[in-house]
Tab-separated table of C-alpha atoms in Angstrom:
chain	number	residue	atom	x	y	z
A	1	UNK	CA	-1.777	-44.987	48.888
A	2	UNK	CA	-2.300	-42.284	46.254
A	3	UNK	CA	0.708	-40.147	45.288
A	4	UNK	CA	1.715	-37.955	42.351
A	5	UNK	CA	4.255	-35.415	41.130
A	6	UNK	CA	7.308	-36.989	42.705
A	7	UNK	CA	9.786	-35.517	40.177
A	8	UNK	CA	12.573	-37.858	41.249
A	9	UNK	CA	16.030	-36.251	41.230
A	10	UNK	CA	14.600	-33.087	39.731
A	11	UNK	CA	17.527	-30.855	38.687
A	12	UNK	CA	17.367	-27.662	40.757
A	13	UNK	CA	18.886	-24.748	38.876
A	14	UNK	CA	20.547	-21.685	40.337
A	15	UNK	CA	20.698	-22.744	43.991
A	16	UNK	CA	24.490	-22.587	44.135
A	17	UNK	CA	24.304	-18.806	43.731
A	18	UNK	CA	22.656	-18.410	47.125
A	19	UNK	CA	25.275	-18.590	49.820
A	20	UNK	CA	24.412	-20.676	52.852
A	21	UNK	CA	21.690	-22.875	51.335
A	22	UNK	CA	21.967	-26.647	51.978
A	23	UNK	CA	22.236	-27.325	48.247
A	24	UNK	CA	23.002	-31.050	48.469
A	25	UNK	CA	20.147	-31.647	50.918
A	26	UNK	CA	17.769	-29.832	48.583
A	27	UNK	CA	18.992	-31.810	45.565
A	28	UNK	CA	18.440	-35.098	47.387
A	29	UNK	CA	15.077	-34.152	48.890
A	30	UNK	CA	12.834	-35.726	46.226
A	31	UNK	CA	14.566	-39.082	46.631
A	32	UNK	CA	14.477	-38.900	50.447
A	33	UNK	CA	10.746	-38.107	50.338
A	34	UNK	CA	10.182	-41.102	48.056
A	35	UNK	CA	12.073	-43.279	50.534
A	36	UNK	CA	9.559	-42.068	53.118
A	37	UNK	CA	6.707	-42.959	50.756
A	38	UNK	CA	7.888	-46.535	50.318
A	39	UNK	CA	8.538	-46.972	54.040
A	40	UNK	CA	5.109	-45.577	54.913
A	41	UNK	CA	3.476	-47.966	52.451
A	42	UNK	CA	5.299	-50.867	54.110
A	43	UNK	CA	4.506	-49.695	57.649
A	44	UNK	CA	0.815	-49.231	56.865
A	45	UNK	CA	0.693	-52.534	54.943
A	46	UNK	CA	-1.137	-50.892	52.050
A	47	UNK	CA	-2.842	-53.149	49.531
A	48	UNK	CA	-1.658	-51.153	46.507
A	49	UNK	CA	-0.123	-47.834	45.464
A	50	UNK	CA	-1.301	-45.425	42.741
A	51	UNK	CA	1.132	-42.863	41.262
A	52	UNK	CA	-0.811	-40.378	39.126
A	53	UNK	CA	1.949	-39.008	36.924
A	54	UNK	CA	5.258	-37.119	36.900
A	55	UNK	CA	7.345	-39.740	38.641
A	56	UNK	CA	10.340	-38.421	36.695
A	57	UNK	CA	11.240	-34.897	35.606
A	58	UNK	CA	11.496	-34.014	31.938
A	59	UNK	CA	14.492	-35.064	29.838
A	60	UNK	CA	16.641	-35.895	32.884
A	61	UNK	CA	18.932	-38.661	31.573
A	62	UNK	CA	20.608	-40.034	34.710
A	63	UNK	CA	19.957	-43.783	34.617
A	64	UNK	CA	20.824	-43.894	38.310
A	65	UNK	CA	17.386	-42.364	38.901
A	66	UNK	CA	15.710	-45.246	37.100
A	67	UNK	CA	17.751	-47.864	38.922
A	68	UNK	CA	16.919	-46.235	42.246
A	69	UNK	CA	13.200	-46.391	41.435
A	70	UNK	CA	13.464	-50.046	40.392
A	71	UNK	CA	15.117	-50.902	43.718
A	72	UNK	CA	12.445	-49.000	45.652
A	73	UNK	CA	9.709	-50.878	43.820
A	74	UNK	CA	11.518	-54.119	44.605
A	75	UNK	CA	10.941	-53.458	48.304
A	76	UNK	CA	7.197	-53.336	47.645
A	77	UNK	CA	7.360	-56.371	45.361
A	78	UNK	CA	8.809	-58.439	48.200
A	79	UNK	CA	5.525	-58.036	50.104
A	80	UNK	CA	3.320	-58.328	46.986
A	81	UNK	CA	2.225	-54.684	46.807
A	82	UNK	CA	1.276	-53.713	43.229
A	83	UNK	CA	1.980	-50.181	41.972
A	84	UNK	CA	-0.202	-48.589	39.280
A	85	UNK	CA	1.872	-45.974	37.468
A	86	UNK	CA	0.634	-43.367	35.001
A	87	UNK	CA	2.965	-41.206	32.892
A	88	UNK	CA	2.316	-37.460	33.112
A	89	UNK	CA	3.617	-34.594	30.995
A	90	UNK	CA	7.121	-34.663	32.521
A	91	UNK	CA	7.325	-38.460	32.206
A	92	UNK	CA	6.449	-38.210	28.514
A	93	UNK	CA	9.637	-36.151	28.016
A	94	UNK	CA	11.774	-38.597	29.974
A	95	UNK	CA	14.024	-41.167	28.326
A	96	UNK	CA	13.875	-43.086	31.605
A	97	UNK	CA	10.174	-43.843	31.148
A	98	UNK	CA	10.961	-45.606	27.867
A	99	UNK	CA	14.106	-47.456	28.925
A	100	UNK	CA	13.578	-48.793	32.444
A	101	UNK	CA	12.780	-52.516	32.828
A	102	UNK	CA	9.863	-52.172	35.246
A	103	UNK	CA	9.621	-54.621	38.162
A	104	UNK	CA	6.759	-57.102	37.807
A	105	UNK	CA	4.670	-55.365	40.465
A	106	UNK	CA	4.653	-52.066	38.507
A	107	UNK	CA	1.727	-51.737	36.099
A	108	UNK	CA	2.351	-48.837	33.697
A	109	UNK	CA	-0.750	-47.543	31.913
A	110	UNK	CA	-0.454	-47.411	28.129
A	111	UNK	CA	-0.590	-44.251	26.035
A	112	UNK	CA	-2.754	-45.283	23.078
A	113	UNK	CA	-6.028	-45.803	24.926
A	114	UNK	CA	-7.296	-46.137	28.514
A	115	UNK	CA	-6.481	-49.430	30.230
A	116	UNK	CA	-8.091	-51.229	33.159
A	117	UNK	CA	-6.291	-53.324	35.755
A	118	UNK	CA	-8.422	-55.489	38.035
A	119	UNK	CA	-7.505	-56.683	41.518
A	120	UNK	CA	-9.984	-59.545	41.977
A	121	UNK	CA	-9.022	-60.227	45.597
A	122	UNK	CA	-10.203	-56.712	46.509
A	123	UNK	CA	-12.885	-56.287	43.810
A	124	UNK	CA	-11.046	-53.170	42.623
A	125	UNK	CA	-10.770	-51.863	39.040
A	126	UNK	CA	-8.142	-49.208	38.255
A	127	UNK	CA	-8.526	-47.250	34.994
A	128	UNK	CA	-5.993	-44.885	33.424
A	129	UNK	CA	-4.167	-43.598	30.355
A	130	UNK	CA	-0.611	-42.254	30.250
A	131	UNK	CA	0.522	-39.188	28.320
A	132	UNK	CA	2.025	-40.033	24.934
A	133	UNK	CA	3.473	-36.524	24.508
A	134	UNK	CA	4.480	-33.771	26.952
A	135	UNK	CA	1.496	-31.561	26.041
A	136	UNK	CA	-1.771	-33.511	25.905
A	137	UNK	CA	-4.633	-31.086	25.284
A	138	UNK	CA	-7.398	-33.636	24.592
A	139	UNK	CA	-10.024	-34.571	27.150
A	140	UNK	CA	-8.832	-38.118	27.883
A	141	UNK	CA	-11.696	-38.864	30.281
A	142	UNK	CA	-14.226	-39.146	27.470
A	143	UNK	CA	-12.614	-42.413	26.314
A	144	UNK	CA	-12.339	-43.970	29.791
A	145	UNK	CA	-14.471	-47.105	30.135
A	146	UNK	CA	-17.621	-47.281	32.215
A	147	UNK	CA	-17.336	-48.516	35.768
A	148	UNK	CA	-16.920	-52.257	36.288
A	149	UNK	CA	-19.982	-53.583	38.098
A	150	UNK	CA	-19.606	-54.814	41.689
A	151	UNK	CA	-16.094	-53.318	41.920
A	152	UNK	CA	-14.596	-50.280	43.590
A	153	UNK	CA	-13.600	-48.199	40.536
A	154	UNK	CA	-10.601	-45.866	40.577
A	155	UNK	CA	-9.816	-43.450	37.751
A	156	UNK	CA	-6.203	-42.296	37.439
A	157	UNK	CA	-5.612	-39.081	35.498
A	158	UNK	CA	-2.931	-36.391	35.145
A	159	UNK	CA	-4.857	-33.141	34.721
A	160	UNK	CA	-5.509	-29.636	36.019
A	161	UNK	CA	-9.258	-30.266	35.509
A	162	UNK	CA	-10.790	-27.053	34.165
A	163	UNK	CA	-7.670	-25.163	35.258
A	164	UNK	CA	-5.551	-24.523	38.342
A	165	UNK	CA	-3.381	-21.431	38.802
A	166	UNK	CA	0.241	-22.057	37.893
A	167	UNK	CA	-0.423	-25.348	36.122
A	168	UNK	CA	-0.688	-25.950	32.377
A	169	UNK	CA	-4.132	-27.048	31.160
A	170	UNK	CA	-3.163	-30.600	30.205
A	171	UNK	CA	-5.874	-33.238	29.651
A	172	UNK	CA	-8.572	-30.660	30.480
A	173	UNK	CA	-11.899	-31.943	31.765
A	174	UNK	CA	-14.731	-30.988	34.075
A	175	UNK	CA	-15.973	-32.469	37.318
A	176	UNK	CA	-19.106	-33.529	35.440
A	177	UNK	CA	-16.935	-35.449	32.949
A	178	UNK	CA	-15.450	-37.394	35.862
A	179	UNK	CA	-18.851	-38.033	37.443
A	180	UNK	CA	-20.223	-39.364	34.167
A	181	UNK	CA	-18.010	-42.467	34.491
A	182	UNK	CA	-19.590	-43.435	37.850
A	183	UNK	CA	-16.238	-44.251	39.429
A	184	UNK	CA	-15.852	-44.257	43.199
A	185	UNK	CA	-12.529	-42.393	43.422
A	186	UNK	CA	-10.501	-40.262	41.037
A	187	UNK	CA	-6.752	-40.297	41.745
A	188	UNK	CA	-5.465	-37.124	40.085
A	189	UNK	CA	-1.999	-35.692	39.576
A	190	UNK	CA	-0.359	-32.559	38.086
A	191	UNK	CA	-1.434	-29.993	40.712
A	192	UNK	CA	1.184	-29.672	43.449
A	193	UNK	CA	-1.221	-28.607	46.204
A	194	UNK	CA	-3.240	-31.177	48.156
A	195	UNK	CA	-6.953	-30.731	47.441
A	196	UNK	CA	-10.105	-32.778	47.879
A	197	UNK	CA	-12.041	-31.416	44.912
A	198	UNK	CA	-15.196	-33.472	45.500
A	199	UNK	CA	-16.603	-36.120	47.817
A	200	UNK	CA	-19.316	-37.264	45.377
A	201	UNK	CA	-17.409	-39.048	44.024
A	202	UNK	CA	-14.061	-38.492	45.718
A	203	UNK	CA	-11.795	-36.474	43.426
A	204	UNK	CA	-8.396	-35.893	45.029
A	205	UNK	CA	-5.084	-34.207	44.279
A	206	UNK	CA	-2.487	-35.503	46.769
A	207	UNK	CA	-0.060	-32.680	45.922
A	208	UNK	CA	3.612	-33.369	45.318
A	209	UNK	CA	5.659	-35.426	47.748
A	210	UNK	CA	8.389	-32.808	48.229
A	211	UNK	CA	8.419	-29.056	47.703
A	212	UNK	CA	11.263	-28.165	45.346
A	213	UNK	CA	11.184	-24.351	45.175
A	214	UNK	CA	9.839	-21.364	47.075
A	215	UNK	CA	6.657	-21.682	44.984
A	216	UNK	CA	5.875	-24.980	46.776
A	217	UNK	CA	5.450	-24.112	50.437
A	218	UNK	CA	3.973	-26.036	53.347
A	219	UNK	CA	3.734	-29.781	54.136
A	220	UNK	CA	3.957	-32.189	51.186
A	221	UNK	CA	3.147	-35.884	50.895
A	222	UNK	CA	0.530	-38.354	49.700
A	223	UNK	CA	-2.917	-39.576	50.759
A	224	UNK	CA	-3.902	-42.804	52.465
A	225	UNK	CA	-7.380	-43.959	51.483
A	226	UNK	CA	-9.330	-46.506	53.538
A	227	UNK	CA	-12.231	-48.292	51.826
A	228	UNK	CA	-14.762	-50.585	53.460
A	229	UNK	CA	-17.714	-52.254	51.707
A	230	UNK	CA	-16.947	-50.275	48.520
A	231	UNK	CA	-17.216	-46.950	50.413
A	232	UNK	CA	-14.444	-44.481	51.170
A	233	UNK	CA	-14.184	-44.311	54.953
A	234	UNK	CA	-11.204	-41.994	55.444
A	235	UNK	CA	-8.745	-39.921	53.421
A	236	UNK	CA	-5.627	-38.904	55.333
A	237	UNK	CA	-2.918	-36.625	53.983
A	238	UNK	CA	0.396	-38.022	55.225
A	239	UNK	CA	3.524	-35.854	55.290
A	240	UNK	CA	6.543	-37.332	53.512
A	241	UNK	CA	8.739	-34.288	52.846
A	242	UNK	CA	12.181	-33.827	54.368
A	243	UNK	CA	12.522	-30.039	54.116
A	244	UNK	CA	10.123	-27.168	53.620
A	245	UNK	CA	9.888	-23.742	52.036
A	246	UNK	CA	8.188	-20.682	53.526
A	247	UNK	CA	7.371	-17.066	52.732
A	248	UNK	CA	8.114	-14.720	55.634
A	249	UNK	CA	6.635	-11.223	55.435
A	250	UNK	CA	8.172	-8.545	57.630
A	251	UNK	CA	6.048	-5.422	58.131
A	252	UNK	CA	8.417	-2.458	58.246
A	253	UNK	CA	5.741	0.232	58.438
A	254	UNK	CA	7.175	3.283	60.193
A	255	UNK	CA	10.408	1.464	61.077
A	256	UNK	CA	13.861	2.959	60.801
A	257	UNK	CA	16.437	1.090	58.730
A	258	UNK	CA	18.416	0.058	61.812
A	259	UNK	CA	15.329	-1.646	63.309
A	260	UNK	CA	14.799	-4.050	60.410
A	261	UNK	CA	17.108	-6.780	61.754
A	262	UNK	CA	15.057	-7.105	64.956
A	263	UNK	CA	11.816	-7.160	62.949
A	264	UNK	CA	13.216	-9.948	60.770
A	265	UNK	CA	14.226	-11.884	63.880
A	266	UNK	CA	10.690	-11.761	65.304
A	267	UNK	CA	9.091	-12.898	62.034
A	268	UNK	CA	11.617	-15.661	61.356
A	269	UNK	CA	11.384	-16.963	64.926
A	270	UNK	CA	7.590	-17.093	64.697
A	271	UNK	CA	7.760	-18.976	61.386
A	272	UNK	CA	10.328	-21.437	62.725
A	273	UNK	CA	8.321	-22.158	65.867
A	274	UNK	CA	5.156	-22.718	63.792
A	275	UNK	CA	6.857	-25.525	61.819
A	276	UNK	CA	5.650	-28.346	64.080
A	277	UNK	CA	7.393	-31.049	62.029
A	278	UNK	CA	10.788	-29.595	62.922
A	279	UNK	CA	12.109	-30.059	59.381
A	280	UNK	CA	14.801	-27.850	57.837
A	281	UNK	CA	13.160	-24.671	56.546
A	282	UNK	CA	14.199	-22.476	53.612
A	283	UNK	CA	12.591	-19.032	53.808
A	284	UNK	CA	12.129	-16.102	51.478
A	285	UNK	CA	11.943	-12.850	53.438
A	286	UNK	CA	9.882	-9.965	52.038
A	287	UNK	CA	10.089	-6.510	53.630
A	288	UNK	CA	6.768	-4.696	53.200
A	289	UNK	CA	4.996	-1.552	54.407
A	290	UNK	CA	5.701	2.171	54.231
A	291	UNK	CA	8.645	3.859	55.885
A	292	UNK	CA	10.579	7.086	55.496
A	293	UNK	CA	13.713	4.921	55.198
A	294	UNK	CA	12.414	3.088	52.116
A	295	UNK	CA	15.211	4.479	49.966
A	296	UNK	CA	17.909	3.351	52.383
A	297	UNK	CA	16.418	-0.140	52.529
A	298	UNK	CA	16.315	-0.455	48.746
A	299	UNK	CA	19.881	0.777	48.628
A	300	UNK	CA	21.064	-1.737	51.226
A	301	UNK	CA	19.678	-5.040	49.977
A	302	UNK	CA	23.010	-6.873	50.236
A	303	UNK	CA	23.538	-5.810	53.843
A	304	UNK	CA	19.950	-6.720	54.763
A	305	UNK	CA	20.409	-10.158	53.164
A	306	UNK	CA	23.531	-10.744	55.266
A	307	UNK	CA	21.636	-9.677	58.384
A	308	UNK	CA	18.798	-12.081	57.544
A	309	UNK	CA	21.229	-14.982	57.168
A	310	UNK	CA	22.895	-14.169	60.476
A	311	UNK	CA	19.532	-13.932	62.251
A	312	UNK	CA	18.357	-17.240	60.755
A	313	UNK	CA	21.558	-19.022	61.807
A	314	UNK	CA	21.161	-17.738	65.355
A	315	UNK	CA	17.620	-19.142	65.555
A	316	UNK	CA	18.483	-22.608	64.219
A	317	UNK	CA	21.165	-24.294	62.083
A	318	UNK	CA	18.251	-25.730	60.068
A	319	UNK	CA	16.774	-22.337	59.124
A	320	UNK	CA	18.043	-20.910	55.839
A	321	UNK	CA	17.400	-17.773	53.790
A	322	UNK	CA	16.652	-18.237	50.099
A	323	UNK	CA	16.291	-14.558	49.168
A	324	UNK	CA	15.379	-11.182	50.613
A	325	UNK	CA	12.943	-8.987	48.698
A	326	UNK	CA	12.671	-5.305	49.609
A	327	UNK	CA	9.130	-4.236	48.738
A	328	UNK	CA	8.788	-1.243	51.065
A	329	UNK	CA	7.680	2.143	49.808
A	330	UNK	CA	7.768	5.704	51.144
A	331	UNK	CA	4.871	7.045	53.233
A	332	UNK	CA	1.922	8.499	51.350
A	333	UNK	CA	3.095	11.963	52.433
A	334	UNK	CA	6.883	11.699	52.545
A	335	UNK	CA	8.947	14.113	54.552
A	336	UNK	CA	10.308	17.144	52.754
A	337	UNK	CA	13.896	16.608	51.627
A	338	UNK	CA	15.949	19.653	50.770
A	339	UNK	CA	18.060	18.765	47.766
A	340	UNK	CA	17.616	21.998	45.940
A	341	UNK	CA	14.548	22.557	43.820
A	342	UNK	CA	16.161	21.801	40.474
A	343	UNK	CA	17.788	18.532	41.573
A	344	UNK	CA	14.717	17.390	43.478
A	345	UNK	CA	12.533	18.070	40.444
A	346	UNK	CA	14.892	16.177	38.135
A	347	UNK	CA	14.869	13.133	40.418
A	348	UNK	CA	11.084	13.222	40.662
A	349	UNK	CA	10.646	13.486	36.890
A	350	UNK	CA	13.093	10.642	36.222
A	351	UNK	CA	10.915	8.129	38.056
A	352	UNK	CA	8.102	8.520	35.516
A	353	UNK	CA	9.975	9.602	32.379
A	354	UNK	CA	9.036	7.224	29.523
A	355	UNK	CA	11.900	8.423	27.340
A	356	UNK	CA	14.429	7.654	30.075
A	357	UNK	CA	12.837	4.217	30.579
A	358	UNK	CA	13.176	3.581	26.840
A	359	UNK	CA	16.843	4.591	26.948
A	360	UNK	CA	17.431	2.216	29.857
A	361	UNK	CA	15.804	-0.610	27.932
A	362	UNK	CA	17.952	0.118	24.882
A	363	UNK	CA	21.181	0.211	26.883
A	364	UNK	CA	20.598	-2.489	29.505
A	365	UNK	CA	18.239	-5.080	27.989
A	366	UNK	CA	21.021	-6.623	25.816
A	367	UNK	CA	23.285	-6.730	28.894
A	368	UNK	CA	20.620	-8.519	30.988
A	369	UNK	CA	20.057	-11.059	28.203
A	370	UNK	CA	23.800	-11.651	27.848
A	371	UNK	CA	24.289	-12.267	31.574
A	372	UNK	CA	21.329	-14.664	31.742
A	373	UNK	CA	22.650	-16.556	28.718
A	374	UNK	CA	26.176	-16.719	30.129
A	375	UNK	CA	24.978	-18.125	33.458
A	376	UNK	CA	22.356	-20.445	31.976
A	377	UNK	CA	19.808	-18.602	34.073
A	378	UNK	CA	16.087	-18.938	33.346
A	379	UNK	CA	13.533	-16.239	34.307
A	380	UNK	CA	12.464	-18.390	37.276
A	381	UNK	CA	16.059	-18.397	38.530
A	382	UNK	CA	16.533	-14.637	38.383
A	383	UNK	CA	17.647	-12.926	41.582
A	384	UNK	CA	14.553	-11.479	43.234
A	385	UNK	CA	16.480	-8.551	44.609
A	386	UNK	CA	15.594	-4.971	43.716
A	387	UNK	CA	16.876	-3.555	40.480
A	388	UNK	CA	17.993	-6.879	38.980
A	389	UNK	CA	14.526	-8.364	39.410
A	390	UNK	CA	12.812	-5.472	37.656
A	391	UNK	CA	15.461	-5.309	34.929
A	392	UNK	CA	15.175	-9.058	34.353
A	393	UNK	CA	11.430	-8.623	33.909
A	394	UNK	CA	11.938	-5.660	31.563
A	395	UNK	CA	10.067	-3.334	33.954
A	396	UNK	CA	12.215	-0.266	33.386
A	397	UNK	CA	9.741	2.115	35.029
A	398	UNK	CA	10.072	0.086	38.250
A	399	UNK	CA	13.861	0.245	37.866
A	400	UNK	CA	13.672	4.034	37.742
A	401	UNK	CA	11.281	4.281	40.691
A	402	UNK	CA	13.465	2.030	42.855
A	403	UNK	CA	16.682	3.778	41.800
A	404	UNK	CA	15.335	7.249	42.551
A	405	UNK	CA	14.317	6.140	46.069
A	406	UNK	CA	17.855	4.940	46.678
A	407	UNK	CA	19.345	8.087	45.090
A	408	UNK	CA	17.386	10.393	47.377
A	409	UNK	CA	18.534	8.359	50.375
A	410	UNK	CA	22.174	8.556	49.347
A	411	UNK	CA	22.104	12.264	48.584
A	412	UNK	CA	20.336	13.254	51.795
A	413	UNK	CA	22.392	10.833	53.874
A	414	UNK	CA	25.626	12.286	52.526
A	415	UNK	CA	24.458	15.913	52.568
């Protein structure tokens, strides 16, 4: 079994702000997925397990996490299953990595140079080097030893290779660098999406075992690798996650504001029915398209969010709404709105007025910083809802454009 990026007990920030989310289930998901990993290894009677980095998560100091891992490894030790563990960038930050008394069946790769562990009963050689610091920018592969003759050689490495979107370029290397070592299988970690990069030799990212945020959608797990006569026969991605995240796009083109709830219902129902595993699902709903009611929708984000939560609850008690993003715009040729020429002109000019945007930045940027500091909120935690999203990003032109849409809607609706 080849796994990576487990991030045990990863602290999830900001979830308590979103009413209705199963916060405790989400917090415990990484541990529950790891329970599934251990049980699957036992059920399949695997010969050994490889964990290619980021078992832990940064400077998380809860020793209960380390004790939990030790107990889990004890279950594998009872049936003589060795575990080859490599420290990734998050493990290098962790005090747990340095303080846990590892069970005898856990072989932790050193940080000073590549190490090789040999399993003579299987004629397998496992090579790897752990991260000594959180940001390793050297090409570690160059120092890996040559393949051991007459053995199935596995290289373990925490890397984004030559680069993967959304992942820091740690331990950068090329596919040709990996091939130069003449190993039979490269067990990689760091990238949270499952990917078979190459089959000559096999170079595999298993992805993380449990999605932790809306950026990590779809099934998550590990890979089971079957080898016969020193040849890879099968690679199977096995699902270990206990809840999932999904993006749900709702096309509101031409729709009136009062039709949006039914459109959300159709899209959420389709997404829920497509989740064959039947796991709890946390969805982010994005309203897209062009509609004459764009201003009213931007102005009614809170009400739309409440509608989305009610719709989700009516579909299933295991369907939850993370956020609602209103991304709709007006039609290319919007209807004529009679506000009076002077007022209409002022509103139109405001949306693209650089001086007004600069004034907004001067007045509101310190306020946005103060609120984020007071709540301990990072940019990733910011509410993805209309004006606050744009203000948090410092996009004051977008703030003006969104606000003027809503202003026109209010003025014409109250006229």
